[in-house]
PDB file of C-alpha atoms in Angstrom:
ATOM      1  CA  MET M   1     132.275 100.367 125.608  1.00 87.00           C
ATOM      2  CA  PRO M   2     130.545  97.649 123.654  1.00 93.00           C
ATOM      3  CA  PHE M   3     128.344  99.064 120.458  1.00 97.00           C
ATOM      4  CA  ILE M   4     125.730  96.538 119.281  1.00 98.00           C
ATOM      5  CA  ASN M   5     123.935  97.245 116.181  1.00 98.00           C
ATOM      6  CA  ILE M   6     120.987  95.112 115.395  1.00 98.00           C
ATOM      7  CA  LYS M   7     119.593  95.189 111.842  1.00 96.00           C
ATOM      8  CA  MET M   8     116.445  93.373 111.256  1.00 94.00           C
ATOM      9  CA  ALA M   9     113.694  93.286 108.319  1.00 89.00           C
ATOM     10  CA  GLY M  10     110.474  94.990 108.922  1.00 87.00           C
ATOM     11  CA  PRO M  11     107.937  95.420 110.051  1.00 90.00           C
ATOM     12  CA  GLU M  12     108.974  98.025 112.639  1.00 94.00           C
ATOM     13  CA  PRO M  13     108.961  96.610 116.109  1.00 97.00           C
ATOM     14  CA  THR M  14     106.733  98.517 118.785  1.00 97.00           C
ATOM     15  CA  SER M  15     108.434 100.821 121.181  1.00 98.00           C
ATOM     16  CA  GLU M  16     107.620  98.461 123.834  1.00 98.00           C
ATOM     17  CA  GLN M  17     109.351  95.424 122.049  1.00 98.00           C
ATOM     18  CA  LYS M  18     112.344  97.896 121.314  1.00 98.00           C
ATOM     19  CA  GLU M  19     112.658  98.366 124.934  1.00 98.00           C
ATOM     20  CA  GLN M  20     112.670  94.989 125.753  1.00 98.00           C
ATOM     21  CA  ILE M  21     115.368  94.217 123.157  1.00 98.00           C
ATOM     22  CA  ILE M  22     117.703  96.750 124.432  1.00 98.00           C
ATOM     23  CA  GLN M  23     117.356  95.586 127.851  1.00 98.00           C
ATOM     24  CA  GLU M  24     117.493  92.012 127.252  1.00 98.00           C
ATOM     25  CA  VAL M  25     120.694  92.425 125.122  1.00 98.00           C
ATOM     26  CA  THR M  26     122.265  94.863 127.626  1.00 98.00           C
ATOM     27  CA  ASP M  27     121.531  92.249 130.232  1.00 98.00           C
ATOM     28  CA  THR M  28     123.101  89.223 128.167  1.00 98.00           C
ATOM     29  CA  MET M  29     126.414  91.471 127.489  1.00 98.00           C
ATOM     30  CA  VAL M  30     126.546  92.040 131.375  1.00 98.00           C
ATOM     31  CA  ARG M  31     126.067  88.447 132.261  1.00 98.00           C
ATOM     32  CA  VAL M  32     128.145  86.734 129.768  1.00 97.00           C
ATOM     33  CA  LEU M  33     130.888  89.297 129.195  1.00 97.00           C
ATOM     34  CA  GLY M  34     130.788  91.101 132.527  1.00 97.00           C
ATOM     35  CA  LYS M  35     130.256  94.423 130.908  1.00 97.00           C
ATOM     36  CA  ASN M  36     129.202  97.583 132.724  1.00 97.00           C
ATOM     37  CA  LYS M  37     125.519  98.015 131.996  1.00 97.00           C
ATOM     38  CA  GLU M  38     125.870 101.838 131.930  1.00 97.00           C
ATOM     39  CA  ARG M  39     128.513 101.598 128.832  1.00 97.00           C
ATOM     40  CA  VAL M  40     126.441  99.054 126.735  1.00 98.00           C
ATOM     41  CA  MET M  41     125.173 101.076 123.694  1.00 98.00           C
ATOM     42  CA  VAL M  42     122.374  99.224 121.656  1.00 98.00           C
ATOM     43  CA  MET M  43     121.264 100.654 118.416  1.00 98.00           C
ATOM     44  CA  LEU M  44     118.153  99.007 116.472  1.00 98.00           C
ATOM     45  CA  GLU M  45     117.673  99.428 112.582  1.00 97.00           C
ATOM     46  CA  THR M  46     114.816  98.339 110.849  1.00 96.00           C
ATOM     47  CA  LEU M  47     115.225  97.802 107.142  1.00 96.00           C
ATOM     48  CA  LYS M  48     112.871  97.677 104.359  1.00 94.00           C
ATOM     49  CA  ASP M  49     112.320  93.865 102.812  1.00 91.00           C
ATOM     50  CA  ASP M  50     113.846  95.303  99.516  1.00 92.00           C
ATOM     51  CA  ASP M  51     116.915  96.305 101.422  1.00 94.00           C
ATOM     52  CA  ILE M  52     118.031  92.920 102.435  1.00 94.00           C
ATOM     53  CA  GLY M  53     119.138  89.909 100.218  1.00 94.00           C
ATOM     54  CA  VAL M  54     119.537  86.189 101.187  1.00 94.00           C
ATOM     55  CA  GLY M  55     120.611  83.617  98.335  1.00 96.00           C
ATOM     56  CA  GLY M  56     120.627  86.284  95.704  1.00 97.00           C
ATOM     57  CA  LYS M  57     117.045  87.378  96.451  1.00 96.00           C
ATOM     58  CA  SER M  58     115.444  90.183  98.314  1.00 94.00           C
ATOM     59  CA  ILE M  59     113.518  89.437 101.406  1.00 92.00           C
ATOM     60  CA  LYS M  60     110.378  90.956  99.391  1.00 91.00           C
ATOM     61  CA  LYS M  61     110.941  88.566  96.575  1.00 94.00           C
ATOM     62  CA  ILE M  62     111.219  85.572  98.926  1.00 93.00           C
ATOM     63  CA  LYS M  63     108.132  86.425 100.679  1.00 90.00           C
ATOM     64  CA  GLU M  64     106.230  87.015  97.688  1.00 93.00           C
ATOM     65  CA  GLU M  65     107.327  83.669  96.304  1.00 95.00           C
ATOM     66  CA  SER M  66     106.074  81.961  99.555  1.00 92.00           C
ATOM     67  CA  LYS M  67     102.533  83.011  99.178  1.00 89.00           C
TER      68      LYS M  67
END
């Protein structure tokens, strides 16, 4: 049973966007790896910008500096 955990920076996707992500990731696992669709579990987690860092800076700080 594949477990796919997708973590992303906010803002929170809409319910419709989440449904689309879950469907398309599941379809990819079935198509590419031949997994059983009923066994694919996709978990979505939206993190705040100050919970993620790249290159020693939070995403929040990077966004602020790019304005």
